[in-house]
XYZ file of C-alpha atoms in Angstrom:
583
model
C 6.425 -25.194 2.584
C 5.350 -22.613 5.550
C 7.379 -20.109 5.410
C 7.766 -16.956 7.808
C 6.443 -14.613 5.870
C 3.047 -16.569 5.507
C 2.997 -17.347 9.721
C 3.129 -13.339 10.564
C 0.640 -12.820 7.732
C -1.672 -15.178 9.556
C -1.067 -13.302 12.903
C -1.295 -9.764 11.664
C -4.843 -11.166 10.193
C -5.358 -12.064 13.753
C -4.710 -8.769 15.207
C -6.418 -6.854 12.701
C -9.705 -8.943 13.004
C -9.575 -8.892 16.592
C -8.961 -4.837 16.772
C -12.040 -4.607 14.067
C -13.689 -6.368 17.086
C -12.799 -3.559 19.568
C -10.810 -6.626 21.523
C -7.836 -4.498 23.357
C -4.547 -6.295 23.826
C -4.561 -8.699 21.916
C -4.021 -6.959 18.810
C -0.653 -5.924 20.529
C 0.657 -9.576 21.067
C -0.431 -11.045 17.933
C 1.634 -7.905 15.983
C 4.213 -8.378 18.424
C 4.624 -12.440 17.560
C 3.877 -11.322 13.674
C 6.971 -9.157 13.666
C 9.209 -11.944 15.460
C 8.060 -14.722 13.406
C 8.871 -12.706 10.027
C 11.864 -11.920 11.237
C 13.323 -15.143 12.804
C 16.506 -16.643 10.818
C 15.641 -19.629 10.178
C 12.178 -21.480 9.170
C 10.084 -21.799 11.822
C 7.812 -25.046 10.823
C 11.405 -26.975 10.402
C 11.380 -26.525 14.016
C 7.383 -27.927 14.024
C 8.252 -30.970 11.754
C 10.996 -31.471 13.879
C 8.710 -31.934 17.083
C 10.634 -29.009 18.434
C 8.247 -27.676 20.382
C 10.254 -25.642 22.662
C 12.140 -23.848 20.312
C 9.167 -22.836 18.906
C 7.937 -21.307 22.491
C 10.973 -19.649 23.186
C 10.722 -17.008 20.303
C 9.780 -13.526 21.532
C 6.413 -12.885 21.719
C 5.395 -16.639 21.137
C 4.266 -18.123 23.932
C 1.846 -21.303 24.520
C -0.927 -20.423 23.086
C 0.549 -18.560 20.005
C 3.044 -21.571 19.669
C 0.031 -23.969 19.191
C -1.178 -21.735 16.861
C 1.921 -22.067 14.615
C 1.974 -25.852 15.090
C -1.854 -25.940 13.899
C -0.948 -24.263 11.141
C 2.053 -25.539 9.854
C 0.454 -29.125 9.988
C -2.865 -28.579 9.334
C -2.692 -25.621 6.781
C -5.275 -23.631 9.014
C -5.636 -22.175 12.526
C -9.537 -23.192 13.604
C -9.380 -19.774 15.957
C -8.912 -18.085 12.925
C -11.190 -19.496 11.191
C -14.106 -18.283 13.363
C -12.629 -14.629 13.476
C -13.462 -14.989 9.481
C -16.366 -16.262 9.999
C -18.055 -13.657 12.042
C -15.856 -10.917 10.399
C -15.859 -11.958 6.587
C -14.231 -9.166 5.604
C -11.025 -8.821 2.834
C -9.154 -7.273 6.028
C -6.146 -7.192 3.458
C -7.317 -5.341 0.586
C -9.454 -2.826 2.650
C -6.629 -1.894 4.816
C -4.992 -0.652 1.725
C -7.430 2.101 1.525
C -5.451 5.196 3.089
C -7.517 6.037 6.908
C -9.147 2.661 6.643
C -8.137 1.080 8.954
C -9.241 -2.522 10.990
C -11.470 -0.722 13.180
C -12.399 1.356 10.251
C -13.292 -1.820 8.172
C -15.382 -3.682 11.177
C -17.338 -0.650 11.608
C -18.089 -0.324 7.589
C -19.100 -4.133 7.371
C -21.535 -3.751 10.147
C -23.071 -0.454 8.686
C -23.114 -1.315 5.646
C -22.249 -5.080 4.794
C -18.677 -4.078 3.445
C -16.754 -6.981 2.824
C -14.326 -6.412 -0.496
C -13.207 -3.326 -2.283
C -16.140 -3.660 -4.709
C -18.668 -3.897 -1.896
C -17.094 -0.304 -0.706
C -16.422 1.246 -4.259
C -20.076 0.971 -4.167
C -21.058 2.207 -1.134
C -19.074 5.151 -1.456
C -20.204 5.985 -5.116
C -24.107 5.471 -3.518
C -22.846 8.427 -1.280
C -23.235 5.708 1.712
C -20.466 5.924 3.753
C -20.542 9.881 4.205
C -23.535 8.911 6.388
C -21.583 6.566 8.730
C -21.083 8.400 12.383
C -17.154 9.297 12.485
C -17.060 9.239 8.389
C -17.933 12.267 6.002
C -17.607 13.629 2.202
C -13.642 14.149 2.576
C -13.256 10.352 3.571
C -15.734 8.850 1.511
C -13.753 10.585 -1.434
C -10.158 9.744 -0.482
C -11.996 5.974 -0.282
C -12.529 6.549 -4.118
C -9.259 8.033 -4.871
C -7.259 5.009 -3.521
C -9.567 2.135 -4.570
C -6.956 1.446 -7.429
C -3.622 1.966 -5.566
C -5.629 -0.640 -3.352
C -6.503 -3.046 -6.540
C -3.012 -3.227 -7.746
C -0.768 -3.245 -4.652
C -1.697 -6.474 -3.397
C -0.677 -8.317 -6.755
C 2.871 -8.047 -5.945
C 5.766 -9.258 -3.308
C 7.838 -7.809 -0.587
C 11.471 -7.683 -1.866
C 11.933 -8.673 1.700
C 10.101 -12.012 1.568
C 10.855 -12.845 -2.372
C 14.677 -12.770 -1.855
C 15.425 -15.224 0.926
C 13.318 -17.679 -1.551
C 15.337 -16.517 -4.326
C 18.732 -17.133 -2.152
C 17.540 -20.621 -1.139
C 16.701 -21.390 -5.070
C 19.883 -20.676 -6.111
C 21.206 -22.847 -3.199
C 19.365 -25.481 -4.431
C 19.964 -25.115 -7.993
C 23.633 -24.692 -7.238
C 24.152 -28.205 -5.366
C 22.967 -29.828 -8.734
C 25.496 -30.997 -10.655
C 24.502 -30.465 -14.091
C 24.101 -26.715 -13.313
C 27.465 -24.588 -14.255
C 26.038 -21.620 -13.791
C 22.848 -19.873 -12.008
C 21.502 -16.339 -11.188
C 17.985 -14.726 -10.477
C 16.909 -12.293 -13.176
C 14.096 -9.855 -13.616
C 13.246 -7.241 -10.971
C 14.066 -9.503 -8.147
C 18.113 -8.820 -9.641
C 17.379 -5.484 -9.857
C 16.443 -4.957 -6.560
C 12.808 -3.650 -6.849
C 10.910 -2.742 -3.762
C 7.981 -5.605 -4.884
C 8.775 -8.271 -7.362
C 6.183 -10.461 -9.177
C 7.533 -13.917 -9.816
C 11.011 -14.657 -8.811
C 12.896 -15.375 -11.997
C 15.734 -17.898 -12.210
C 18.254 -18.616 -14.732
C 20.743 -21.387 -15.210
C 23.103 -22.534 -17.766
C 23.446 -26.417 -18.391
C 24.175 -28.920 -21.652
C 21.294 -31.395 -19.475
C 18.111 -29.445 -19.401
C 15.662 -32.535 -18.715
C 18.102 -33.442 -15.922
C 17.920 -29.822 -14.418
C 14.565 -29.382 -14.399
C 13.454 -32.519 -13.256
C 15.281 -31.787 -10.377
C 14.058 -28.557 -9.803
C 10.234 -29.335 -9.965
C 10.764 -32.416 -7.148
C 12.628 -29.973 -4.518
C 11.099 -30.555 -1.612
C 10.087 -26.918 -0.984
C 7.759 -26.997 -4.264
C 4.238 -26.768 -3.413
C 2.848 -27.256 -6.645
C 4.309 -27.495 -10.492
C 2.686 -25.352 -12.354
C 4.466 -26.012 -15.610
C 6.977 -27.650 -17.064
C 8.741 -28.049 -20.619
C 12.280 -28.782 -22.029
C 13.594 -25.419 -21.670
C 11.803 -23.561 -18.446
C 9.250 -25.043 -15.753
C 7.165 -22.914 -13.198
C 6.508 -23.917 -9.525
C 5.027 -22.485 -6.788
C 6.717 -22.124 -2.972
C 4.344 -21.340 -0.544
C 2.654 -18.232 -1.822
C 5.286 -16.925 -4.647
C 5.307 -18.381 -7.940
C 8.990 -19.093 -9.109
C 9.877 -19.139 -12.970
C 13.338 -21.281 -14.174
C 14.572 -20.962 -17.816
C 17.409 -23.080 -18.630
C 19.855 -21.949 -21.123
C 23.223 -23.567 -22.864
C 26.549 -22.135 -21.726
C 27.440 -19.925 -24.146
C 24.507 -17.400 -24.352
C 23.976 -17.226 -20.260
C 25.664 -14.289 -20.152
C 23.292 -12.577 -22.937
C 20.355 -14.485 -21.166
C 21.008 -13.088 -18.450
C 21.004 -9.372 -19.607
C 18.044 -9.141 -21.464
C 16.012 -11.295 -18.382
C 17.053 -9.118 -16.223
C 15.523 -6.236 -17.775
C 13.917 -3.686 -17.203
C 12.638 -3.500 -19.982
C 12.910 0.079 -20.699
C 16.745 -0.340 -20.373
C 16.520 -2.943 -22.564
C 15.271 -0.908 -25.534
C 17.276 1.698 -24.982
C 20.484 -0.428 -24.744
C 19.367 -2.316 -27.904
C 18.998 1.344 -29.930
C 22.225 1.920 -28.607
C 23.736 -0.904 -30.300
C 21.650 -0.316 -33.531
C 23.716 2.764 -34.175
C 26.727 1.160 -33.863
C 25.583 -1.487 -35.907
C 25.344 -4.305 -33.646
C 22.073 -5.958 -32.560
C 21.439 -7.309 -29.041
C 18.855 -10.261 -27.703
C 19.088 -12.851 -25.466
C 21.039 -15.298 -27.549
C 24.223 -12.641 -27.955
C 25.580 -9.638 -29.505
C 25.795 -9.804 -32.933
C 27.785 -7.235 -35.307
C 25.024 -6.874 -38.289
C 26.914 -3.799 -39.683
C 27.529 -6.117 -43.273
C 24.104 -7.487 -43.077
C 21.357 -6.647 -45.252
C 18.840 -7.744 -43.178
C 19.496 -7.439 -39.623
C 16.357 -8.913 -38.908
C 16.102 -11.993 -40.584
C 16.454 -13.789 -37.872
C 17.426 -13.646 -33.919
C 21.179 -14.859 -34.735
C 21.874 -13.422 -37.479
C 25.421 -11.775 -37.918
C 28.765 -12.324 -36.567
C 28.328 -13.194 -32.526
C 30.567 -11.420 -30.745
C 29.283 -11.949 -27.335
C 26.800 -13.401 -25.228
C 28.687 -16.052 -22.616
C 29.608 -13.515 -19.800
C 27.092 -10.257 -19.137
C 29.838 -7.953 -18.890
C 30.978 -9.197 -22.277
C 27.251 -7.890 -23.742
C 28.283 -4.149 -22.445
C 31.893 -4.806 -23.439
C 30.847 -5.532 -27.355
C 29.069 -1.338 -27.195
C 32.412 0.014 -25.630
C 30.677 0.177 -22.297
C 31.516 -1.069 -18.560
C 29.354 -3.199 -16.689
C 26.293 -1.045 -14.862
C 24.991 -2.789 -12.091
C 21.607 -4.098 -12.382
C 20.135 -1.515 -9.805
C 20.999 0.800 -12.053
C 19.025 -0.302 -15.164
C 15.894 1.790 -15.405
C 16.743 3.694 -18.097
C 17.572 6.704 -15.715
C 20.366 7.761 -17.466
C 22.633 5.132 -16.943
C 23.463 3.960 -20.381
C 24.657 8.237 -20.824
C 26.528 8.092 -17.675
C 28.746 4.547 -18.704
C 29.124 6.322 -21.931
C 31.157 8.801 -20.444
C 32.552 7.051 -17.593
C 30.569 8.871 -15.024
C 28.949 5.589 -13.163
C 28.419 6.230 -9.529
C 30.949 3.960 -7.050
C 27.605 2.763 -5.550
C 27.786 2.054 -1.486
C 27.755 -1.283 -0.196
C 27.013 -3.257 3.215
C 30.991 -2.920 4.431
C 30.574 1.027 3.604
C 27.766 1.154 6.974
C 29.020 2.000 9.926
C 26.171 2.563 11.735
C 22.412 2.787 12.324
C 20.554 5.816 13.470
C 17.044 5.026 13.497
C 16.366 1.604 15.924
C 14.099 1.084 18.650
C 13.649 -1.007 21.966
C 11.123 -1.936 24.540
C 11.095 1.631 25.932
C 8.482 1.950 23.240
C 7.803 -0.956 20.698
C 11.060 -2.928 20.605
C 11.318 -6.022 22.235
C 14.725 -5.512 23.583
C 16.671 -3.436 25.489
C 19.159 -1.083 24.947
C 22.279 -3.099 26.433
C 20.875 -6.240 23.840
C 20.415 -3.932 21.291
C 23.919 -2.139 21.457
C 25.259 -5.669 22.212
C 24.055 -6.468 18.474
C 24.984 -3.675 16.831
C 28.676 -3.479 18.228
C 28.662 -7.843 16.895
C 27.837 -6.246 13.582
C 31.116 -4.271 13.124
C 29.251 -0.776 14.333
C 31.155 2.052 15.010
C 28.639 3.587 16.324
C 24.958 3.191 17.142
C 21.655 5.208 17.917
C 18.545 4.479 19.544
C 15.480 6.513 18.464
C 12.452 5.269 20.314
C 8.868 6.790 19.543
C 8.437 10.275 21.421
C 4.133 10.746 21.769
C 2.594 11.953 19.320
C -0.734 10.989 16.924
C 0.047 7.985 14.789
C 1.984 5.976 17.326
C 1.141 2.458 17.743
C -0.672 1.864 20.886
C 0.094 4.692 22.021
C 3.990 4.078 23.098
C 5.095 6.921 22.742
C 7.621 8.507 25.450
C 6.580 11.503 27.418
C 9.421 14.485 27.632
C 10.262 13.144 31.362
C 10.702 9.156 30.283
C 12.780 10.727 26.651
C 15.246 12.422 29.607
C 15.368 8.974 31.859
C 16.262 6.863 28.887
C 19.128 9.717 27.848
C 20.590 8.712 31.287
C 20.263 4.799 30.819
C 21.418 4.920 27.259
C 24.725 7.322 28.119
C 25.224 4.738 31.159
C 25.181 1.855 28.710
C 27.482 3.845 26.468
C 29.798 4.046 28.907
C 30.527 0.948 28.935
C 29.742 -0.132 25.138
C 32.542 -0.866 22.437
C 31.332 1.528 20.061
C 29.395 5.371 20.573
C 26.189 5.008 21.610
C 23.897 8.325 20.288
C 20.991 9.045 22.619
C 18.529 9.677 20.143
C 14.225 9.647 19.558
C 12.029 9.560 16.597
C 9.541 12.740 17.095
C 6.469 12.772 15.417
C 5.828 15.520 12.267
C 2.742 16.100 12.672
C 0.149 17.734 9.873
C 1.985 20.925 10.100
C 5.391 19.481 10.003
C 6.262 20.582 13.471
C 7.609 17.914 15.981
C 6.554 18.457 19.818
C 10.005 18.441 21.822
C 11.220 20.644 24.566
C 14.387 22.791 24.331
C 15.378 20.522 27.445
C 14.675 17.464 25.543
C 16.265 18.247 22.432
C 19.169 19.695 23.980
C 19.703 16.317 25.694
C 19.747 14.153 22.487
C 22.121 13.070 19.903
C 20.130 12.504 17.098
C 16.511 13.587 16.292
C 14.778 11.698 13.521
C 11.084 13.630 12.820
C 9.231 11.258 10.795
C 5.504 11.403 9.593
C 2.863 8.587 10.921
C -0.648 10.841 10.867
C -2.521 12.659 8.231
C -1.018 10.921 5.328
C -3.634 11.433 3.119
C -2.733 15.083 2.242
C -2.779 16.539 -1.276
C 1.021 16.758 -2.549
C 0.816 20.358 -1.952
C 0.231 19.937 1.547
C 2.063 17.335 1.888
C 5.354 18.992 0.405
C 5.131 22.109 2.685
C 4.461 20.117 5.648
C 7.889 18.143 4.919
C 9.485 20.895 3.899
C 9.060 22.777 7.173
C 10.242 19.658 9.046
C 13.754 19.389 7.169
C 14.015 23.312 7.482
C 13.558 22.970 11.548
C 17.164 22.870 13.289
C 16.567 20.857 15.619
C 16.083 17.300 13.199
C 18.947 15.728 11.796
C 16.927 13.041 9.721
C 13.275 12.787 8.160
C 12.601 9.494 9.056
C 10.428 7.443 6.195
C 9.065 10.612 4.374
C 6.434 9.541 3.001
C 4.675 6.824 5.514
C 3.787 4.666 3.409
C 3.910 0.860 4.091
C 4.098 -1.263 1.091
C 1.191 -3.193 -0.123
C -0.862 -1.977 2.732
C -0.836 2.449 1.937
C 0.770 4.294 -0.252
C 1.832 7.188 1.970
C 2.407 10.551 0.854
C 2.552 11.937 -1.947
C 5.003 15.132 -2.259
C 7.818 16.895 -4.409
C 10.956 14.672 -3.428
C 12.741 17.338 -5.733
C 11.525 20.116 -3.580
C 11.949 18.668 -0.206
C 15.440 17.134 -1.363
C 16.519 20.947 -2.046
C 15.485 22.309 1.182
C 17.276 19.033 3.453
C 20.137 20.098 1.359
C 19.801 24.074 2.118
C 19.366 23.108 5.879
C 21.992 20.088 6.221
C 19.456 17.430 7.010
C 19.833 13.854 5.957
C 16.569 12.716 4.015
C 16.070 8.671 5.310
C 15.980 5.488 3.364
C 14.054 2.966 5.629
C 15.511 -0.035 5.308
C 12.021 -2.185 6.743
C 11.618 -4.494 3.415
C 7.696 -2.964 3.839
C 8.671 0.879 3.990
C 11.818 0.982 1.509
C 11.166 4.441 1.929
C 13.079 6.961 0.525
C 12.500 4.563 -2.870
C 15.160 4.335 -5.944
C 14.109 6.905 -7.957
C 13.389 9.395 -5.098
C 16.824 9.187 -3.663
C 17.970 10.300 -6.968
C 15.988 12.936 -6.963
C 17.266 13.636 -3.798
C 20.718 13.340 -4.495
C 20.782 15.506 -7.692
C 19.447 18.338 -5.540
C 22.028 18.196 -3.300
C 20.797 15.921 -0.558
C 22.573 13.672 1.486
C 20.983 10.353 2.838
C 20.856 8.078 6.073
C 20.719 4.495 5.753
C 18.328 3.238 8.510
C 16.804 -0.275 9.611
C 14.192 0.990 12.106
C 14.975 -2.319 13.669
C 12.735 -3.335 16.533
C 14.861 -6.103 17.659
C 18.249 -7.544 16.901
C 17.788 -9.309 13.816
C 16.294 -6.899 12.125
C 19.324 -4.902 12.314
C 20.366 -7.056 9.084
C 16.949 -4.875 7.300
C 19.799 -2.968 6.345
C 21.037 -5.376 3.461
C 17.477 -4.285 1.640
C 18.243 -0.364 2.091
C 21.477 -0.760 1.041
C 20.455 -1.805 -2.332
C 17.529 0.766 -1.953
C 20.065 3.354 -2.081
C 21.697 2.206 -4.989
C 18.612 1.980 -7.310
C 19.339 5.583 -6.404
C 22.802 5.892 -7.508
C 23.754 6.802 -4.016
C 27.769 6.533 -3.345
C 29.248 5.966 0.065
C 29.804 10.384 0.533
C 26.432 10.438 -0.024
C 25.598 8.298 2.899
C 25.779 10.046 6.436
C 26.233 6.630 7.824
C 28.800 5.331 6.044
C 31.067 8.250 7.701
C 33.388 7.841 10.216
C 32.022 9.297 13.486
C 33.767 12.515 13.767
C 32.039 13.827 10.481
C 28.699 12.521 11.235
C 28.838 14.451 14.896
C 29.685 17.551 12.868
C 26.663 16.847 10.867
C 24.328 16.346 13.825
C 22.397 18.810 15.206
């Protein structure tokens, strides 16, 4: 099955191998179409096998040409265009874009200087002292190349939360319309919520195993069965390998715990019930307090638990923690004591802060994109197109004179909106961690979010001060994606979330959780690093058109790997408290 994700994967390919190619505009389309297709609603090659040509057209940014493009694809597995970009460019344009200030231009201009084609071909050009002696390159690059080959090894072995899920939701759609299955769940980091997932991990109670997974392995959306036995089969859909174990009844609920891990929790959890003399596994909980040998065997002892998960916690004394939660950050303490954070939810947002439209690199405009936001259940809205600066795509960036014409449009849209509109713009903090606004400008705004997009290879030193004096400056109410990073692709950043948490705390600015599924950025654990000094958050999508406004669902659950609660949220206040927290 073609799915979304794998049709803008194709099409950012195109635009990066056409931009190593010094091709201008192009790139821009093919990004443009890349971000659309990813983020249409519903599978685009039903609407090829179909013969629904049209439909396919009518998306934004696809036109002719990059509709026959899909259609090639989606029946022939390839795009022949495509093809020929590879062959004249045979570079791994994936894995060498990983490489922090390589980027596709960087890569062309490396494979014709040198022949670089893979991370191995420029791990050794750069340990030969080679790629110091490219024009444009130097000592300081051709280190940070070595520095990041790893980060660039390991990255690309893992999954988008973003793209795994919506398989995982249409799994357990499946798996639920099969009679034979009473109950079914997704397990493993996928449950908890991690930003990149391996495998998506399934679990399902039944008394008919060979019924189950026969009918799992002949879904229609398999691509290939990878394996198959009485009790769990593996299958591949489209480029993510999914993993079912079937279970009886009565130990789901124990099944379920110990699959979903992690596995550090896990241990902990089970030393926890050690001193108390139980024993936990995935088959139950087990009082072993009168046993000899409490490990004799994996079901040995009375069972006191193991249909329902809650019923695992229940047999320590403890409540439920929510899988988010279980990192073995403390959680297992906190339940002990009833201290458990009320996590936020979706119905706790009532707004987004951080969106963007075609006055810079949105594809709609402000009336569509208030239009979806007040559909949503908004109270209130902001729009936070790209002011200039270095690090801007394409350069699409508004000048001080267009930031103060699109005030006027957006408050004359507000007028007549159902919900506040904030006039708003995401500055640039640039190496210094100043942003380059007027008094005029920022005056005229709502909401400034100052977010880094240059220079993100700094040492953590650098990088910490530079943030630091950016959350200190008055005039920003939210540091937008701190770190820059861009999953699977760079790694951003890398800075003292403690430090800079502290200082948005001293100077009352919100510290923001990107809710792109390839930023997620603040991450889990650096929210509650945030939030223990103090630190309050903002909830943002970044959305660049109108369904990406539901990017929120991922940074939602983001925020409560965190622990973060609904106070700790600046958009999950009603509007009079967040304008008192503005700027």
């Amino acid at each position: 099955m073609t799915t979304n994700a794998e049709l803008a994967a194709r099409f950012e390919e195109f635009a990066d191998l056409l931009e190593a190619d010094d091709v201008e505009y192009k790139p821009r389309a093919y990004r443009r179409a890349a971000e659309n297709v990813r983020a249409h609603p519903s599978p685009i090659a039903d609407r090829v096998e179909a013969g629904d040509r049209e439909a396919v057209e009518n998306i934004d940014g696809v036109g002719d040409a990059i509709s026959s493009k899909i259609v090639e694809y989606v029946e022939t597995g390839e795009i022949e265009e495509l093809e020929e970009l590879r062959a004249e460019l045979p570079i791994d344009m994936a894995d060498l874009t990983r490489i922090e200030g390589v980027g596709p231009k960087t890569a062309g201009k490396l494979y014709r200087e040198l022949g670089v084609q893979t991370l191995d071909d420029l791990e050794a050009a750069a340990e030969a002292g080679e790629v110091q002696e490219v024009k444009g390159f130097g000592p300081k690059t051709e280190a940070n190349i070595l520095d990041n080959l790893e980060f660039a090894r390991t990255v690309g072995q893992r999954h988008l939360v973003g793209e795994a899920r919506p398989l995982a939701d249409d799994v357990l759609a499946f798996l639920e319309s099969i009679d034979a299955v009473e109950r079914c769940e997704v397990a493993g980091s996928i449950r908890r919520w991690r930003e990149t997932i391996g495998d998506v991990d399934v679990l399902t109670s039944t008394t008919e195993n060979e019924a189950v997974i026969e009918t799992f392995v002949a879904w229609d959306s398999v691509d290939d069965v990878i394996e198959s036995g009485p009790e769990k089969a593996s299958v591949r859909v489209g480029e993510i390998r999914v993993d079912l174990r079937v279970v009886v009844p009565e130990e789901f609920g124990s099944a379920l715990q110990y699959f979903t891990g992690s596995k550090d929790h896990n241990v902990s959890l089970r030393n926890y019930a050690i001193d108390r003399g139980m024993k936990l596994n995935e088959y139950g909980a087990f009082d072993v307090s009168e046993i000899d040998d409490p490990d004799a065997g994996q079901r040995v002892g009375e069972r006191v638990a193991g249909e329902t998960e809650e019923g695992m916690y229940d047999a320590l004394g403890l409540p439920w923690m929510p899988p988010e939660l279980r990192e073995d950050r403390g959680e297992i303490a906190a339940a002990e004591t009833g201290d458990l954070p009320n996590l936020v939810t979706r119905a706790d947002i009532r707004g987004d802060l951080h969106t963007h439209t075609e006055w810079s690199d949105g594809n709609n405009t402000i009336s569509e994109m208030v239009d979806a936001a007040t559909k949503r259940g908004y109270e209130y809205y902001g729009i936070a197109d790209h002011a200039e600066g270095p690090g801007v795509v394409g350069g699409m960036g508004l000048s001080g004179e267009e930031i103060l014409e699109q005030v006027s449009d957006i408050r004359e849209v507000g007028d007549d909106a159902d919900i506040e509109v904030f006039a708003g713009i995401e500055a640039n903090v640039d190496a210094e961690g100043e942003i380059d606004l007027s008094d005029e400008v920022i005056d005229a705004l709502d909401v400034i979010v100052a977010s880094p997009h240059s220079a993100l290879d700094q040492d953590a030193g650098t990088a910490t001060g530079r943030l630091v004096r950016a959350v200190e400056n008055p005039a920003i109410d939210v540091l937008g994606h701190p770190s820059g990073r861009l999953l699977n692709q760079r790694s951003g950043l890398d800075y003292d979330i403690t430090a800079v948490g502290r200082a948005a705390a001293e100077h009352d600015t919100a510290l923001e959780v990107n809710s792109d599924p390839r930023r997620l950025d603040l991450w889990g654990s650096a929210v509650q690093a945030a939030l223990e000094e103090g630190a309050k958050i903002a909830i943002d999508t970044d959305a660049h058109q109108p369904s990406t406004l539901e990017y929120v669902r991922w940074g939602v659950h983001t925020a409560r790997r965190g622990w973060a609660e609904p106070d700790d949220v600046i958009n999950a206040w009603d509007e009079t408290r967040i304008r008192e927290f503005l700027h």
